[in-house]
Short mmCIF file of N, CA, C and O in Angstrom, two decimals:
data_model
loop_
_atom_site.label_atom_id
_atom_site.label_comp_id
_atom_site.label_asym_id
_atom_site.label_seq_id
_atom_site.Cartn_x
_atom_site.Cartn_y
_atom_site.Cartn_z
N MET A 1 2.41 13.04 -2.15
CA MET A 1 1.25 12.34 -1.66
C MET A 1 0.29 12.12 -2.80
O MET A 1 0.08 12.98 -3.64
N ASP A 2 -0.37 10.99 -2.80
CA ASP A 2 -1.38 10.67 -3.77
C ASP A 2 -2.60 11.56 -3.51
O ASP A 2 -3.06 11.68 -2.38
N GLU A 3 -3.14 12.18 -4.54
CA GLU A 3 -4.28 13.09 -4.38
C GLU A 3 -5.49 12.39 -3.79
O GLU A 3 -6.30 13.01 -3.12
N GLU A 4 -5.65 11.07 -4.01
CA GLU A 4 -6.78 10.35 -3.45
C GLU A 4 -6.79 10.41 -1.94
O GLU A 4 -7.84 10.34 -1.32
N ALA A 5 -5.63 10.52 -1.32
CA ALA A 5 -5.54 10.48 0.13
C ALA A 5 -6.30 11.63 0.78
O ALA A 5 -6.84 11.49 1.86
N MET A 6 -6.34 12.79 0.13
CA MET A 6 -6.98 13.94 0.75
C MET A 6 -8.46 14.06 0.42
O MET A 6 -9.17 14.82 1.03
N ASP A 7 -8.98 13.30 -0.54
CA ASP A 7 -10.39 13.38 -0.91
C ASP A 7 -10.82 14.79 -1.24
O ASP A 7 -11.94 15.21 -0.95
N GLY A 8 -9.93 15.61 -1.78
CA GLY A 8 -10.27 16.97 -2.17
C GLY A 8 -9.94 18.00 -1.12
O GLY A 8 -9.78 17.70 0.04
N LYS A 9 -9.87 19.24 -1.55
CA LYS A 9 -9.47 20.36 -0.69
C LYS A 9 -10.44 20.58 0.46
O LYS A 9 -10.05 20.97 1.55
N ASP A 10 -11.73 20.35 0.26
CA ASP A 10 -12.72 20.59 1.30
C ASP A 10 -12.80 19.46 2.31
O ASP A 10 -13.52 19.55 3.29
N ALA A 11 -12.03 18.41 2.11
CA ALA A 11 -12.10 17.25 3.01
C ALA A 11 -11.82 17.62 4.45
O ALA A 11 -12.41 17.05 5.35
N GLY A 12 -10.94 18.56 4.69
CA GLY A 12 -10.59 18.91 6.06
C GLY A 12 -11.62 19.79 6.74
O GLY A 12 -11.53 20.03 7.93
N ARG A 13 -12.61 20.25 6.03
CA ARG A 13 -13.59 21.16 6.62
C ARG A 13 -14.78 20.42 7.21
O ARG A 13 -15.67 21.02 7.75
N THR A 14 -14.82 19.13 7.09
CA THR A 14 -15.89 18.33 7.66
C THR A 14 -15.30 17.41 8.72
O THR A 14 -14.14 17.06 8.65
N GLN A 15 -16.10 17.05 9.67
CA GLN A 15 -15.60 16.16 10.71
C GLN A 15 -16.05 14.72 10.48
O GLN A 15 -15.97 13.91 11.38
N GLU A 16 -16.55 14.41 9.28
CA GLU A 16 -16.91 13.04 8.96
C GLU A 16 -15.69 12.15 9.11
O GLU A 16 -14.63 12.46 8.54
N PRO A 17 -15.78 11.07 9.86
CA PRO A 17 -14.62 10.19 10.02
C PRO A 17 -14.19 9.57 8.69
O PRO A 17 -15.01 9.31 7.82
N VAL A 18 -12.90 9.39 8.54
CA VAL A 18 -12.34 8.73 7.37
C VAL A 18 -11.86 7.35 7.83
O VAL A 18 -11.03 7.24 8.73
N ARG A 19 -12.42 6.34 7.20
CA ARG A 19 -12.04 4.97 7.54
C ARG A 19 -11.60 4.27 6.27
O ARG A 19 -12.32 4.27 5.28
N LYS A 20 -10.41 3.71 6.32
CA LYS A 20 -9.86 2.96 5.20
C LYS A 20 -9.18 1.72 5.75
O LYS A 20 -8.73 1.72 6.90
N SER A 21 -9.08 0.71 4.95
CA SER A 21 -8.34 -0.48 5.36
C SER A 21 -6.85 -0.15 5.34
O SER A 21 -6.43 0.81 4.68
N GLU A 22 -6.06 -0.93 6.04
CA GLU A 22 -4.61 -0.71 6.02
C GLU A 22 -4.06 -0.87 4.60
O GLU A 22 -3.13 -0.18 4.22
N GLU A 23 -4.66 -1.75 3.82
CA GLU A 23 -4.23 -1.91 2.43
C GLU A 23 -4.49 -0.61 1.64
O GLU A 23 -3.64 -0.18 0.85
N GLU A 24 -5.64 0.03 1.87
CA GLU A 24 -5.93 1.30 1.19
C GLU A 24 -4.93 2.38 1.63
O GLU A 24 -4.44 3.13 0.79
N TRP A 25 -4.66 2.46 2.95
CA TRP A 25 -3.69 3.45 3.42
C TRP A 25 -2.32 3.22 2.79
O TRP A 25 -1.65 4.16 2.40
N ARG A 26 -1.89 1.98 2.67
CA ARG A 26 -0.59 1.67 2.05
C ARG A 26 -0.54 2.15 0.61
O ARG A 26 0.50 2.60 0.14
N ARG A 27 -1.65 2.02 -0.11
CA ARG A 27 -1.70 2.48 -1.51
C ARG A 27 -1.67 4.00 -1.59
O ARG A 27 -1.11 4.56 -2.53
N LEU A 28 -2.29 4.68 -0.64
CA LEU A 28 -2.44 6.13 -0.70
C LEU A 28 -1.23 6.90 -0.18
O LEU A 28 -1.01 8.04 -0.58
N LEU A 29 -0.47 6.32 0.73
CA LEU A 29 0.63 7.03 1.39
C LEU A 29 1.97 6.44 0.96
O LEU A 29 2.08 5.23 0.75
N ASP A 30 2.99 7.30 0.85
CA ASP A 30 4.32 6.76 0.56
C ASP A 30 4.81 6.01 1.80
O ASP A 30 4.24 6.15 2.88
N PRO A 31 5.84 5.19 1.67
CA PRO A 31 6.26 4.35 2.80
C PRO A 31 6.59 5.11 4.09
O PRO A 31 6.21 4.67 5.18
N GLU A 32 7.27 6.25 3.99
CA GLU A 32 7.59 7.00 5.21
C GLU A 32 6.34 7.55 5.87
O GLU A 32 6.16 7.47 7.08
N ALA A 33 5.43 8.12 5.08
CA ALA A 33 4.18 8.65 5.61
C ALA A 33 3.36 7.54 6.24
O ALA A 33 2.77 7.71 7.31
N TYR A 34 3.31 6.37 5.59
CA TYR A 34 2.56 5.24 6.15
C TYR A 34 3.15 4.82 7.50
O TYR A 34 2.41 4.61 8.47
N THR A 35 4.47 4.74 7.59
CA THR A 35 5.12 4.34 8.85
C THR A 35 4.78 5.31 9.97
O THR A 35 4.47 4.89 11.09
N VAL A 36 4.82 6.60 9.70
CA VAL A 36 4.52 7.60 10.74
C VAL A 36 3.02 7.64 11.04
O VAL A 36 2.60 7.48 12.19
N LEU A 37 2.20 7.84 10.01
CA LEU A 37 0.78 8.06 10.21
C LEU A 37 0.02 6.83 10.68
O LEU A 37 -0.86 6.93 11.53
N ARG A 38 0.35 5.68 10.15
CA ARG A 38 -0.45 4.49 10.45
C ARG A 38 0.21 3.54 11.44
O ARG A 38 -0.44 2.69 12.02
N GLN A 39 1.54 3.66 11.63
CA GLN A 39 2.25 2.76 12.54
C GLN A 39 2.92 3.51 13.69
O GLN A 39 3.76 2.95 14.37
N SER A 40 2.57 4.77 13.87
CA SER A 40 3.09 5.61 14.95
C SER A 40 4.61 5.74 14.95
O SER A 40 5.25 5.80 15.99
N GLY A 41 5.18 5.79 13.76
CA GLY A 41 6.62 6.00 13.64
C GLY A 41 6.98 7.46 13.85
O GLY A 41 6.12 8.31 14.09
N THR A 42 8.27 7.75 13.76
CA THR A 42 8.78 9.11 13.91
C THR A 42 9.84 9.35 12.85
O THR A 42 10.70 8.51 12.64
N GLU A 43 9.74 10.50 12.20
CA GLU A 43 10.79 10.84 11.24
C GLU A 43 12.03 11.31 12.00
O GLU A 43 11.93 11.72 13.16
N ARG A 44 13.17 11.23 11.37
CA ARG A 44 14.41 11.68 12.01
C ARG A 44 14.33 13.18 12.31
O ARG A 44 13.80 13.94 11.51
N PRO A 45 14.89 13.61 13.44
CA PRO A 45 14.88 15.06 13.74
C PRO A 45 15.62 15.84 12.66
O PRO A 45 16.58 15.35 12.08
N TRP A 46 15.14 17.03 12.40
CA TRP A 46 15.70 17.99 11.44
C TRP A 46 15.58 17.52 9.98
O TRP A 46 16.12 18.15 9.09
N SER A 47 14.87 16.41 9.72
CA SER A 47 14.77 15.90 8.35
C SER A 47 13.50 16.35 7.64
O SER A 47 13.41 16.26 6.42
N GLY A 48 12.52 16.85 8.35
CA GLY A 48 11.23 17.17 7.76
C GLY A 48 11.20 18.52 7.06
O GLY A 48 11.88 19.46 7.44
N GLU A 49 10.37 18.61 6.04
CA GLU A 49 10.31 19.82 5.23
C GLU A 49 9.71 21.02 5.95
O GLU A 49 9.92 22.16 5.52
N TYR A 50 8.98 20.83 7.04
CA TYR A 50 8.33 21.96 7.70
C TYR A 50 9.01 22.39 9.01
O TYR A 50 8.52 23.26 9.70
N VAL A 51 10.15 21.82 9.34
CA VAL A 51 10.83 22.18 10.59
C VAL A 51 11.12 23.68 10.64
O VAL A 51 10.83 24.34 11.64
N SER A 52 11.68 24.22 9.59
CA SER A 52 12.12 25.62 9.60
C SER A 52 11.28 26.54 8.72
O SER A 52 11.59 27.72 8.61
N THR A 53 10.24 26.03 8.10
CA THR A 53 9.46 26.89 7.20
C THR A 53 8.71 27.96 7.97
O THR A 53 8.27 27.74 9.09
N ASP A 54 8.60 29.12 7.34
CA ASP A 54 7.83 30.21 7.95
C ASP A 54 6.73 30.68 7.00
O ASP A 54 6.21 31.78 7.12
N VAL A 55 6.34 29.81 6.07
CA VAL A 55 5.27 30.10 5.13
C VAL A 55 3.95 30.18 5.91
O VAL A 55 3.67 29.35 6.76
N LYS A 56 3.16 31.21 5.63
CA LYS A 56 1.86 31.38 6.27
C LYS A 56 0.83 30.48 5.60
O LYS A 56 0.80 30.36 4.37
N GLY A 57 0.03 29.80 6.41
CA GLY A 57 -1.00 28.95 5.85
C GLY A 57 -1.56 27.97 6.86
O GLY A 57 -1.41 28.14 8.07
N VAL A 58 -2.19 26.95 6.33
CA VAL A 58 -2.88 25.92 7.11
C VAL A 58 -2.15 24.60 6.95
O VAL A 58 -1.84 24.19 5.83
N TYR A 59 -1.89 23.94 8.06
CA TYR A 59 -1.28 22.61 8.04
C TYR A 59 -2.39 21.58 8.16
O TYR A 59 -3.19 21.63 9.09
N ARG A 60 -2.42 20.68 7.19
CA ARG A 60 -3.47 19.65 7.12
C ARG A 60 -2.88 18.26 7.33
O ARG A 60 -1.70 18.04 7.10
N CYS A 61 -3.74 17.34 7.72
CA CYS A 61 -3.34 15.94 7.84
C CYS A 61 -3.02 15.40 6.45
O CYS A 61 -3.82 15.52 5.54
N ARG A 62 -1.85 14.82 6.30
CA ARG A 62 -1.45 14.26 5.00
C ARG A 62 -2.35 13.10 4.60
O ARG A 62 -2.56 12.84 3.41
N ALA A 63 -2.91 12.39 5.56
CA ALA A 63 -3.74 11.23 5.24
C ALA A 63 -5.15 11.60 4.79
O ALA A 63 -5.67 11.02 3.85
N CYS A 64 -5.78 12.58 5.45
CA CYS A 64 -7.19 12.86 5.14
C CYS A 64 -7.50 14.30 4.78
O CYS A 64 -8.62 14.60 4.37
N GLY A 65 -6.56 15.22 4.94
CA GLY A 65 -6.78 16.61 4.57
C GLY A 65 -7.42 17.47 5.64
O GLY A 65 -7.67 18.65 5.42
N ALA A 66 -7.69 16.93 6.82
CA ALA A 66 -8.30 17.72 7.89
C ALA A 66 -7.38 18.86 8.32
O ALA A 66 -6.17 18.67 8.41
N GLU A 67 -7.95 20.01 8.58
CA GLU A 67 -7.17 21.14 9.09
C GLU A 67 -6.77 20.84 10.53
O GLU A 67 -7.60 20.56 11.37
N LEU A 68 -5.46 20.91 10.79
CA LEU A 68 -4.94 20.58 12.11
C LEU A 68 -4.34 21.77 12.83
O LEU A 68 -4.64 22.01 14.00
N PHE A 69 -3.46 22.50 12.16
CA PHE A 69 -2.74 23.62 12.76
C PHE A 69 -2.66 24.76 11.77
O PHE A 69 -2.80 24.56 10.57
N ARG A 70 -2.41 25.95 12.29
CA ARG A 70 -2.20 27.13 11.45
C ARG A 70 -0.81 27.68 11.71
O ARG A 70 -0.26 27.54 12.80
N SER A 71 -0.26 28.32 10.71
CA SER A 71 1.11 28.85 10.84
C SER A 71 1.22 29.89 11.96
O SER A 71 2.29 30.05 12.54
N ASP A 72 0.13 30.56 12.30
CA ASP A 72 0.16 31.54 13.39
C ASP A 72 0.49 30.91 14.73
O ASP A 72 0.96 31.60 15.64
N GLU A 73 0.23 29.63 14.88
CA GLU A 73 0.51 28.92 16.13
C GLU A 73 1.81 28.11 16.08
O GLU A 73 2.13 27.38 17.01
N LYS A 74 2.55 28.23 14.99
CA LYS A 74 3.82 27.52 14.85
C LYS A 74 4.93 28.35 15.49
O LYS A 74 4.94 29.57 15.39
N PHE A 75 5.86 27.69 16.17
CA PHE A 75 6.99 28.40 16.77
C PHE A 75 8.23 27.54 16.69
O PHE A 75 8.16 26.33 16.49
N ASP A 76 9.38 28.17 16.84
CA ASP A 76 10.65 27.47 16.75
C ASP A 76 11.06 27.00 18.14
O ASP A 76 11.46 27.79 18.98
N SER A 77 10.95 25.70 18.36
CA SER A 77 11.29 25.12 19.66
C SER A 77 12.69 24.52 19.66
O SER A 77 13.15 24.05 20.70
N HIS A 78 13.34 24.50 18.50
CA HIS A 78 14.68 23.93 18.36
C HIS A 78 14.72 22.44 18.74
O HIS A 78 15.74 21.96 19.22
N CYS A 79 13.62 21.72 18.48
CA CYS A 79 13.56 20.30 18.85
C CYS A 79 13.78 19.37 17.67
O CYS A 79 13.93 18.17 17.85
N GLY A 80 13.76 19.90 16.43
CA GLY A 80 13.99 19.06 15.26
C GLY A 80 12.73 18.67 14.52
O GLY A 80 12.79 18.00 13.49
N TRP A 81 11.56 19.06 15.04
CA TRP A 81 10.28 18.80 14.39
C TRP A 81 9.47 20.08 14.42
O TRP A 81 9.68 20.93 15.29
N PRO A 82 8.52 20.25 13.51
CA PRO A 82 7.66 21.42 13.58
C PRO A 82 6.92 21.44 14.92
O PRO A 82 6.46 20.40 15.39
N SER A 83 6.83 22.61 15.53
CA SER A 83 6.17 22.76 16.83
C SER A 83 5.07 23.79 16.74
O SER A 83 5.24 24.86 16.14
N PHE A 84 3.96 23.48 17.37
CA PHE A 84 2.80 24.37 17.42
C PHE A 84 2.37 24.45 18.88
O PHE A 84 2.50 23.49 19.63
N TYR A 85 1.82 25.61 19.28
CA TYR A 85 1.39 25.71 20.67
C TYR A 85 -0.10 25.43 20.85
O TYR A 85 -0.58 25.31 21.97
N ASP A 86 -0.83 25.26 19.74
CA ASP A 86 -2.25 24.98 19.84
C ASP A 86 -2.75 24.46 18.49
O ASP A 86 -2.30 24.93 17.45
N PRO A 87 -3.69 23.51 18.50
CA PRO A 87 -4.29 23.09 17.23
C PRO A 87 -5.22 24.18 16.69
O PRO A 87 -5.66 25.07 17.42
N ALA A 88 -5.55 24.11 15.41
CA ALA A 88 -6.44 25.08 14.78
C ALA A 88 -7.81 25.07 15.45
O ALA A 88 -8.46 26.09 15.57
N ASP A 89 -8.24 23.93 15.89
CA ASP A 89 -9.53 23.75 16.54
C ASP A 89 -9.33 22.66 17.59
O ASP A 89 -8.64 21.68 17.33
N SER A 90 -9.92 22.81 18.74
CA SER A 90 -9.69 21.84 19.81
C SER A 90 -10.16 20.44 19.44
O SER A 90 -9.66 19.46 19.98
N SER A 91 -11.08 20.33 18.49
CA SER A 91 -11.55 19.01 18.09
C SER A 91 -10.76 18.44 16.91
O SER A 91 -11.06 17.34 16.45
N ALA A 92 -9.75 19.14 16.43
CA ALA A 92 -8.97 18.68 15.27
C ALA A 92 -8.10 17.48 15.60
O ALA A 92 -7.77 16.68 14.73
N VAL A 93 -7.69 17.38 16.86
CA VAL A 93 -6.80 16.30 17.28
C VAL A 93 -7.36 15.61 18.52
O VAL A 93 -8.16 16.20 19.25
N THR A 94 -6.93 14.38 18.72
CA THR A 94 -7.24 13.66 19.94
C THR A 94 -5.93 13.33 20.63
O THR A 94 -4.89 13.18 19.98
N LEU A 95 -5.97 13.25 21.94
CA LEU A 95 -4.78 12.98 22.75
C LEU A 95 -4.92 11.62 23.43
O LEU A 95 -5.99 11.30 23.93
N HIS A 96 -3.82 10.87 23.44
CA HIS A 96 -3.82 9.52 23.99
C HIS A 96 -2.56 9.28 24.80
O HIS A 96 -1.47 9.69 24.39
N GLU A 97 -2.69 8.57 25.90
CA GLU A 97 -1.52 8.21 26.70
C GLU A 97 -0.66 7.24 25.91
O GLU A 97 -1.15 6.28 25.32
N ASP A 98 0.64 7.49 25.88
CA ASP A 98 1.60 6.67 25.15
C ASP A 98 2.67 6.22 26.15
O ASP A 98 3.41 7.03 26.68
N ARG A 99 2.72 4.92 26.41
CA ARG A 99 3.69 4.37 27.36
C ARG A 99 4.83 3.64 26.65
O ARG A 99 5.58 2.90 27.29
N SER A 100 4.99 3.88 25.35
CA SER A 100 6.10 3.25 24.63
C SER A 100 7.41 3.91 25.03
O SER A 100 7.43 4.99 25.62
N LEU A 101 8.50 3.29 24.73
CA LEU A 101 9.85 3.79 24.99
C LEU A 101 10.14 3.97 26.49
O LEU A 101 11.00 4.75 26.87
N GLY A 102 9.39 3.29 27.34
CA GLY A 102 9.67 3.30 28.78
C GLY A 102 9.36 4.62 29.48
O GLY A 102 9.90 4.91 30.54
N MET A 103 8.48 5.43 28.88
CA MET A 103 8.10 6.70 29.50
C MET A 103 6.63 6.97 29.20
O MET A 103 6.03 6.31 28.35
N ILE A 104 6.06 7.93 29.89
CA ILE A 104 4.68 8.32 29.62
C ILE A 104 4.70 9.63 28.85
O ILE A 104 5.27 10.62 29.30
N ARG A 105 4.08 9.60 27.67
CA ARG A 105 3.96 10.78 26.83
C ARG A 105 2.51 10.90 26.39
O ARG A 105 1.72 9.98 26.59
N THR A 106 2.19 12.01 25.75
CA THR A 106 0.84 12.19 25.22
C THR A 106 0.92 12.22 23.70
O THR A 106 1.51 13.13 23.12
N GLU A 107 0.36 11.19 23.09
CA GLU A 107 0.34 11.08 21.64
C GLU A 107 -0.75 11.97 21.06
O GLU A 107 -1.83 12.11 21.64
N VAL A 108 -0.48 12.58 19.90
CA VAL A 108 -1.43 13.41 19.18
C VAL A 108 -1.85 12.65 17.92
O VAL A 108 -1.01 12.21 17.14
N ARG A 109 -3.18 12.51 17.72
CA ARG A 109 -3.73 11.85 16.54
C ARG A 109 -4.73 12.76 15.85
O ARG A 109 -5.37 13.59 16.49
N CYS A 110 -4.87 12.59 14.56
CA CYS A 110 -5.89 13.31 13.80
C CYS A 110 -7.26 12.76 14.22
O CYS A 110 -7.47 11.55 14.22
N SER A 111 -8.17 13.65 14.60
CA SER A 111 -9.47 13.18 15.06
C SER A 111 -10.33 12.65 13.91
O SER A 111 -11.27 11.90 14.14
N ARG A 112 -10.00 13.01 12.70
CA ARG A 112 -10.81 12.60 11.54
C ARG A 112 -10.45 11.20 11.04
O ARG A 112 -11.32 10.40 10.72
N CYS A 113 -9.14 10.88 10.97
CA CYS A 113 -8.74 9.57 10.41
C CYS A 113 -7.93 8.73 11.39
O CYS A 113 -7.49 7.64 11.04
N ASP A 114 -7.70 9.23 12.59
CA ASP A 114 -6.98 8.52 13.65
C ASP A 114 -5.52 8.24 13.30
O ASP A 114 -4.92 7.31 13.78
N SER A 115 -4.93 9.09 12.46
CA SER A 115 -3.51 8.93 12.12
C SER A 115 -2.63 9.55 13.20
O SER A 115 -2.97 10.60 13.76
N HIS A 116 -1.50 8.92 13.46
CA HIS A 116 -0.51 9.43 14.40
C HIS A 116 0.16 10.66 13.81
O HIS A 116 0.60 10.64 12.66
N LEU A 117 0.25 11.73 14.60
CA LEU A 117 0.88 12.97 14.14
C LEU A 117 2.19 13.25 14.88
O LEU A 117 3.13 13.76 14.30
N GLY A 118 2.23 12.94 16.16
CA GLY A 118 3.39 13.24 16.99
C GLY A 118 3.00 13.18 18.46
O GLY A 118 2.16 12.37 18.85
N HIS A 119 3.56 14.08 19.26
CA HIS A 119 3.29 14.13 20.70
C HIS A 119 3.16 15.58 21.16
O HIS A 119 3.67 16.49 20.51
N VAL A 120 2.47 15.78 22.27
CA VAL A 120 2.38 17.10 22.88
C VAL A 120 3.06 17.04 24.23
O VAL A 120 2.94 16.06 24.96
N PHE A 121 3.82 18.10 24.53
CA PHE A 121 4.53 18.22 25.79
C PHE A 121 4.07 19.51 26.46
O PHE A 121 3.91 20.53 25.80
N ARG A 122 3.87 19.45 27.75
CA ARG A 122 3.32 20.60 28.48
C ARG A 122 4.28 21.10 29.54
O ARG A 122 5.06 20.34 30.11
N GLY A 123 4.20 22.40 29.80
CA GLY A 123 4.93 22.98 30.91
C GLY A 123 6.43 23.03 30.76
O GLY A 123 7.16 22.94 31.74
N GLU A 124 6.92 23.21 29.53
CA GLU A 124 8.36 23.25 29.30
C GLU A 124 8.93 24.67 29.39
O GLU A 124 10.13 24.85 29.28
N GLY A 125 8.06 25.65 29.57
CA GLY A 125 8.53 27.02 29.74
C GLY A 125 8.69 27.83 28.47
O GLY A 125 9.33 28.88 28.49
N TYR A 126 8.12 27.37 27.36
CA TYR A 126 8.19 28.16 26.12
C TYR A 126 7.33 29.42 26.29
O TYR A 126 6.26 29.37 26.89
N PRO A 127 7.78 30.54 25.74
CA PRO A 127 7.02 31.79 25.86
C PRO A 127 5.86 31.86 24.85
O PRO A 127 5.81 32.72 23.97
N THR A 128 4.94 30.91 24.96
CA THR A 128 3.77 30.86 24.08
C THR A 128 2.52 30.99 24.95
O THR A 128 2.59 30.78 26.17
N PRO A 129 1.39 31.29 24.36
CA PRO A 129 0.16 31.47 25.16
C PRO A 129 -0.26 30.22 25.95
O PRO A 129 -0.93 30.34 26.97
N THR A 130 0.10 29.03 25.48
CA THR A 130 -0.37 27.80 26.15
C THR A 130 0.71 27.05 26.91
O THR A 130 0.38 26.18 27.71
N ASP A 131 1.98 27.31 26.63
CA ASP A 131 3.09 26.53 27.16
C ASP A 131 2.98 25.05 26.79
O ASP A 131 3.45 24.18 27.49
N ASP A 132 2.32 24.78 25.66
CA ASP A 132 2.25 23.44 25.09
C ASP A 132 3.15 23.41 23.86
O ASP A 132 3.29 24.42 23.16
N ARG A 133 3.75 22.25 23.61
CA ARG A 133 4.55 22.06 22.39
C ARG A 133 4.02 20.82 21.69
O ARG A 133 4.31 19.70 22.09
N TYR A 134 3.23 21.05 20.65
CA TYR A 134 2.77 19.96 19.81
C TYR A 134 3.91 19.68 18.83
O TYR A 134 4.15 20.45 17.91
N CYS A 135 4.63 18.62 19.08
CA CYS A 135 5.80 18.22 18.31
C CYS A 135 5.31 17.25 17.23
O CYS A 135 5.01 16.10 17.52
N ILE A 136 5.20 17.74 16.00
CA ILE A 136 4.50 17.02 14.94
C ILE A 136 5.46 16.66 13.81
O ILE A 136 6.29 17.47 13.39
N ASN A 137 5.35 15.45 13.32
CA ASN A 137 6.17 14.99 12.20
C ASN A 137 5.77 15.74 10.93
O ASN A 137 4.59 15.81 10.58
N SER A 138 6.75 16.30 10.22
CA SER A 138 6.48 16.98 8.95
C SER A 138 5.76 16.07 7.97
O SER A 138 4.85 16.49 7.25
N VAL A 139 6.16 14.81 7.92
CA VAL A 139 5.59 13.88 6.95
C VAL A 139 4.11 13.60 7.24
O VAL A 139 3.40 13.13 6.37
N ALA A 140 3.63 13.96 8.41
CA ALA A 140 2.22 13.79 8.75
C ALA A 140 1.38 14.96 8.26
O ALA A 140 0.15 14.93 8.36
N LEU A 141 2.03 15.99 7.71
CA LEU A 141 1.35 17.23 7.35
C LEU A 141 1.50 17.58 5.87
O LEU A 141 2.45 17.15 5.22
N THR A 142 0.59 18.41 5.39
CA THR A 142 0.76 19.14 4.15
C THR A 142 0.50 20.60 4.50
O THR A 142 -0.24 20.89 5.44
N LEU A 143 1.09 21.51 3.77
CA LEU A 143 0.91 22.94 4.02
C LEU A 143 0.15 23.56 2.87
O LEU A 143 0.59 23.49 1.72
N GLU A 144 -0.98 24.16 3.18
CA GLU A 144 -1.76 24.92 2.21
C GLU A 144 -1.43 26.38 2.46
O GLU A 144 -1.89 26.99 3.42
N ALA A 145 -0.58 26.94 1.61
CA ALA A 145 -0.10 28.31 1.79
C ALA A 145 -1.20 29.34 1.54
O ALA A 145 -2.08 29.13 0.71
N ASP A 146 -1.13 30.44 2.29
CA ASP A 146 -2.01 31.57 2.07
C ASP A 146 -1.45 32.39 0.91
O ASP A 146 -0.51 33.14 1.09
N GLY A 147 -2.00 32.21 -0.27
CA GLY A 147 -1.51 32.95 -1.43
C GLY A 147 -0.23 32.39 -1.99
O GLY A 147 0.28 31.39 -1.53
N PRO A 148 0.31 33.03 -3.00
CA PRO A 148 1.53 32.53 -3.66
C PRO A 148 2.75 32.62 -2.75
O PRO A 148 2.89 33.55 -1.98
N VAL A 149 3.58 31.61 -2.84
CA VAL A 149 4.83 31.57 -2.07
C VAL A 149 5.91 32.21 -2.93
O VAL A 149 6.09 31.86 -4.08
N GLU A 150 6.64 33.14 -2.35
CA GLU A 150 7.70 33.83 -3.10
C GLU A 150 9.02 33.13 -2.95
O GLU A 150 9.34 32.55 -1.97
#
């Protein structure tokens, strides 16, 4: 990812909206990230770098750097995408009805830059505190590890 996209490490700690033209987003994001984040695409299952990672840290929006999820809320749902049972902060994401693909789903977007992250599914019976599965595209995230990774 281009460093300009995150506007610095502290960018995720403020809730100031990030607004850029589509041309600016295209310059800042690689083609796959642009397709997912700005055009509501989906990466192939099991292809993302964070599907199986167990590194402790903070997951941030690849487009703007906002803190979205923490590794403590990540769990293995065996769905092919990183899964979290709760966002880091309830205001970190916004939820929107998605009627694409002939079904009703709940889309998850970054509340800071309005980028598409994935979808949330409820009531599937996972043994988590919320029974929610935030199914998030790896390419929509960056991981800020807690300390050195071994």
